[in-house]
PDB file of C-alpha atoms in Angstrom:
ATOM      1  CA  UNK A1056      -3.180  -8.288  10.427  1.00  0.00           C
ATOM      2  CA  UNK A1057      -1.360  -5.049  11.172  1.00  0.00           C
ATOM      3  CA  UNK A1058      -3.565  -1.953  11.179  1.00  0.00           C
ATOM      4  CA  UNK A1059      -3.145   1.636  12.233  1.00  0.00           C
ATOM      5  CA  UNK A1060      -6.380   3.587  12.535  1.00  0.00           C
ATOM      6  CA  UNK A1061      -6.395   7.374  12.843  1.00  0.00           C
ATOM      7  CA  UNK A1062      -9.261   9.456  14.165  1.00  0.00           C
ATOM      8  CA  UNK A1063      -9.952  12.932  15.501  1.00  0.00           C
ATOM      9  CA  UNK A1064      -9.510  15.097  12.431  1.00  0.00           C
ATOM     10  CA  UNK A1065     -11.928  17.827  11.500  1.00  0.00           C
ATOM     11  CA  UNK A1066     -12.460  21.485  10.754  1.00  0.00           C
ATOM     12  CA  UNK A1067     -11.288  24.055  13.294  1.00  0.00           C
ATOM     13  CA  UNK A1068     -10.658  27.791  13.312  1.00  0.00           C
ATOM     14  CA  UNK A1069      -7.173  29.196  13.572  1.00  0.00           C
ATOM     15  CA  UNK A1070      -6.055  29.206  17.193  1.00  0.00           C
ATOM     16  CA  UNK A1071      -8.171  26.176  18.005  1.00  0.00           C
ATOM     17  CA  UNK A1072      -7.215  22.659  19.069  1.00  0.00           C
ATOM     18  CA  UNK A1073      -7.688  19.090  17.941  1.00  0.00           C
ATOM     19  CA  UNK A1074      -6.511  15.760  19.305  1.00  0.00           C
ATOM     20  CA  UNK A1075      -5.689  13.004  16.874  1.00  0.00           C
ATOM     21  CA  UNK A1076      -5.616   9.346  17.889  1.00  0.00           C
ATOM     22  CA  UNK A1077      -3.796   6.434  16.308  1.00  0.00           C
ATOM     23  CA  UNK A1078      -4.780   2.977  17.535  1.00  0.00           C
ATOM     24  CA  UNK A1079      -2.682   0.050  16.421  1.00  0.00           C
ATOM     25  CA  UNK A1080      -3.624  -3.588  15.935  1.00  0.00           C
ATOM     26  CA  UNK A1081      -1.657  -6.691  15.091  1.00  0.00           C
ATOM     27  CA  UNK A1082       1.708  -6.030  16.724  1.00  0.00           C
ATOM     28  CA  UNK A1083       3.275  -5.481  20.133  1.00  0.00           C
ATOM     29  CA  UNK A1084       2.917  -1.781  20.843  1.00  0.00           C
ATOM     30  CA  UNK A1085       6.163  -1.381  22.806  1.00  0.00           C
ATOM     31  CA  UNK A1086       8.231  -2.891  19.990  1.00  0.00           C
ATOM     32  CA  UNK A1087       7.539   0.047  17.702  1.00  0.00           C
ATOM     33  CA  UNK A1088       7.840   3.780  17.518  1.00  0.00           C
ATOM     34  CA  UNK A1089       4.820   5.654  16.198  1.00  0.00           C
ATOM     35  CA  UNK A1090       5.178   8.718  14.039  1.00  0.00           C
ATOM     36  CA  UNK A1091       2.741  11.339  12.825  1.00  0.00           C
ATOM     37  CA  UNK A1092       3.094  12.715   9.324  1.00  0.00           C
ATOM     38  CA  UNK A1093       1.079  15.162   7.273  1.00  0.00           C
ATOM     39  CA  UNK A1094       0.625  15.866   3.615  1.00  0.00           C
ATOM     40  CA  UNK A1095      -0.944  18.980   2.170  1.00  0.00           C
ATOM     41  CA  UNK A1096      -2.173  19.125  -1.444  1.00  0.00           C
ATOM     42  CA  UNK A1097       0.754  19.429  -3.840  1.00  0.00           C
ATOM     43  CA  UNK A1098       3.333  18.972  -1.109  1.00  0.00           C
ATOM     44  CA  UNK A1099       5.496  16.121   0.087  1.00  0.00           C
ATOM     45  CA  UNK A1100       4.630  14.126   3.153  1.00  0.00           C
ATOM     46  CA  UNK A1101       6.483  15.518   6.162  1.00  0.00           C
ATOM     47  CA  UNK A1102       7.195  14.229   9.635  1.00  0.00           C
ATOM     48  CA  UNK A1103       5.409  16.050  12.428  1.00  0.00           C
ATOM     49  CA  UNK A1104       6.300  14.071  15.541  1.00  0.00           C
ATOM     50  CA  UNK A1105       7.317  10.635  16.717  1.00  0.00           C
ATOM     51  CA  UNK A1106       7.319   8.739  19.997  1.00  0.00           C
ATOM     52  CA  UNK A1107       9.295   5.683  20.957  1.00  0.00           C
ATOM     53  CA  UNK A1108       6.539   4.117  23.029  1.00  0.00           C
ATOM     54  CA  UNK A1109       8.868   1.882  25.056  1.00  0.00           C
ATOM     55  CA  UNK A1110      10.571   4.802  26.822  1.00  0.00           C
ATOM     56  CA  UNK A1111       8.678   7.940  25.814  1.00  0.00           C
ATOM     57  CA  UNK A1112      11.436   9.517  23.730  1.00  0.00           C
ATOM     58  CA  UNK A1113       9.848  12.104  21.458  1.00  0.00           C
ATOM     59  CA  UNK A1114      10.766  14.045  18.348  1.00  0.00           C
ATOM     60  CA  UNK A1115       9.098  17.113  16.798  1.00  0.00           C
ATOM     61  CA  UNK A1116       9.546  19.173  13.691  1.00  0.00           C
ATOM     62  CA  UNK A1117      10.508  22.737  14.521  1.00  0.00           C
ATOM     63  CA  UNK A1118       7.313  24.346  13.251  1.00  0.00           C
ATOM     64  CA  UNK A1119       5.123  22.473  15.749  1.00  0.00           C
ATOM     65  CA  UNK A1120       7.325  22.593  18.846  1.00  0.00           C
ATOM     66  CA  UNK A1121       5.454  24.204  21.706  1.00  0.00           C
ATOM     67  CA  UNK A1122       2.098  23.711  19.975  1.00  0.00           C
ATOM     68  CA  UNK A1123       1.816  19.945  19.412  1.00  0.00           C
ATOM     69  CA  UNK A1124       2.321  17.203  21.983  1.00  0.00           C
ATOM     70  CA  UNK A1125       2.650  13.501  21.277  1.00  0.00           C
ATOM     71  CA  UNK A1126       1.745  10.975  23.959  1.00  0.00           C
ATOM     72  CA  UNK A1127       0.771   7.349  24.255  1.00  0.00           C
ATOM     73  CA  UNK A1128      -1.449   5.028  26.232  1.00  0.00           C
ATOM     74  CA  UNK A1129       0.244   1.660  26.111  1.00  0.00           C
ATOM     75  CA  UNK A1130      -2.732  -0.133  27.642  1.00  0.00           C
ATOM     76  CA  UNK A1131      -4.900   1.113  24.778  1.00  0.00           C
ATOM     77  CA  UNK A1132      -2.177   0.730  22.094  1.00  0.00           C
ATOM     78  CA  UNK A1133      -2.921   4.303  21.131  1.00  0.00           C
ATOM     79  CA  UNK A1134      -0.768   7.311  20.354  1.00  0.00           C
ATOM     80  CA  UNK A1135      -2.213  10.816  20.528  1.00  0.00           C
ATOM     81  CA  UNK A1136      -1.246  14.063  18.894  1.00  0.00           C
ATOM     82  CA  UNK A1137      -2.590  17.048  20.787  1.00  0.00           C
ATOM     83  CA  UNK A1138      -2.541  20.045  18.472  1.00  0.00           C
ATOM     84  CA  UNK A1139      -3.007  23.500  19.972  1.00  0.00           C
ATOM     85  CA  UNK A1140      -2.777  26.994  18.495  1.00  0.00           C
ATOM     86  CA  UNK A1141      -3.529  25.573  15.077  1.00  0.00           C
ATOM     87  CA  UNK A1142      -2.654  27.604  12.006  1.00  0.00           C
ATOM     88  CA  UNK A1143      -4.013  27.450   8.447  1.00  0.00           C
ATOM     89  CA  UNK A1144      -0.657  26.034   7.349  1.00  0.00           C
ATOM     90  CA  UNK A1145      -1.307  22.983   9.545  1.00  0.00           C
ATOM     91  CA  UNK A1146      -4.068  21.971   7.128  1.00  0.00           C
ATOM     92  CA  UNK A1147      -3.272  18.532   5.712  1.00  0.00           C
ATOM     93  CA  UNK A1148      -4.108  14.867   5.831  1.00  0.00           C
ATOM     94  CA  UNK A1149      -2.457  13.477   8.940  1.00  0.00           C
ATOM     95  CA  UNK A1150      -1.121   9.933   8.954  1.00  0.00           C
ATOM     96  CA  UNK A1151       0.318   7.766  11.662  1.00  0.00           C
ATOM     97  CA  UNK A1152       2.987   5.192  10.935  1.00  0.00           C
ATOM     98  CA  UNK A1153       4.935   2.534  12.820  1.00  0.00           C
ATOM     99  CA  UNK A1154       8.609   1.648  12.704  1.00  0.00           C
ATOM    100  CA  UNK A1155      10.352  -1.212  14.475  1.00  0.00           C
ATOM    101  CA  UNK A1156      13.998  -0.278  13.945  1.00  0.00           C
ATOM    102  CA  UNK A1157      14.593   2.261  16.712  1.00  0.00           C
ATOM    103  CA  UNK A1158      18.201   2.836  15.653  1.00  0.00           C
ATOM    104  CA  UNK A1159      16.904   4.873  12.716  1.00  0.00           C
ATOM    105  CA  UNK A1160      14.942   7.340  14.786  1.00  0.00           C
ATOM    106  CA  UNK A1161      17.461   9.981  15.852  1.00  0.00           C
ATOM    107  CA  UNK A1162      18.323  10.882  12.268  1.00  0.00           C
ATOM    108  CA  UNK A1163      15.469   9.488  10.195  1.00  0.00           C
ATOM    109  CA  UNK A1164      12.301   9.769  12.309  1.00  0.00           C
ATOM    110  CA  UNK A1165      10.821  12.335   9.864  1.00  0.00           C
ATOM    111  CA  UNK A1166      11.688  10.351   6.712  1.00  0.00           C
ATOM    112  CA  UNK A1167       8.639   8.412   5.427  1.00  0.00           C
ATOM    113  CA  UNK A1168      10.558   5.407   4.009  1.00  0.00           C
ATOM    114  CA  UNK A1169      11.803   4.697   7.548  1.00  0.00           C
ATOM    115  CA  UNK A1170       8.362   3.387   8.519  1.00  0.00           C
ATOM    116  CA  UNK A1171       7.004  -0.124   8.118  1.00  0.00           C
ATOM    117  CA  UNK A1172       3.256   0.405   8.409  1.00  0.00           C
ATOM    118  CA  UNK A1173       0.881   3.278   7.700  1.00  0.00           C
ATOM    119  CA  UNK A1174      -2.655   4.300   8.496  1.00  0.00           C
ATOM    120  CA  UNK A1175      -5.060   5.747   5.960  1.00  0.00           C
ATOM    121  CA  UNK A1176      -5.049   9.264   7.310  1.00  0.00           C
ATOM    122  CA  UNK A1177      -7.446  11.799   8.774  1.00  0.00           C
ATOM    123  CA  UNK A1178      -8.141  15.263   7.384  1.00  0.00           C
ATOM    124  CA  UNK A1179      -7.328  18.342   9.442  1.00  0.00           C
ATOM    125  CA  UNK A1180      -8.549  21.678   8.098  1.00  0.00           C
ATOM    126  CA  UNK A1181      -7.746  24.956   9.837  1.00  0.00           C
ATOM    127  CA  UNK A1182      -9.701  27.972   8.649  1.00  0.00           C
ATOM    128  CA  UNK A1183      -8.369  31.505   8.925  1.00  0.00           C
TER     129      UNK A1183
END
């Protein structure tokens, strides 16, 4: 059974840091790219970052560049999202997702329908 399990969310003050983890089960880690998305109340789900775990290619949305870093531990089948200098507007439920078709990534990595599997999400709240 395919599963993606997020952890590491919580409440943090503006300027603080959190590290999210996404551990995957049920498929070969290197065959997929793992993306991080977020969804704030009343807003659409948006792509935050993505890593093609086979070669380390990464993608970021502009608003998190320089603050967030995606990385992976292939031995642990886990992808991390290190979030620094957090802002209140980063508050959302964060989801990880997996996609097998790498050809889609350069143009569609931030588009939710691109992805095959999803986790249940973890809440990140940044207070001002």
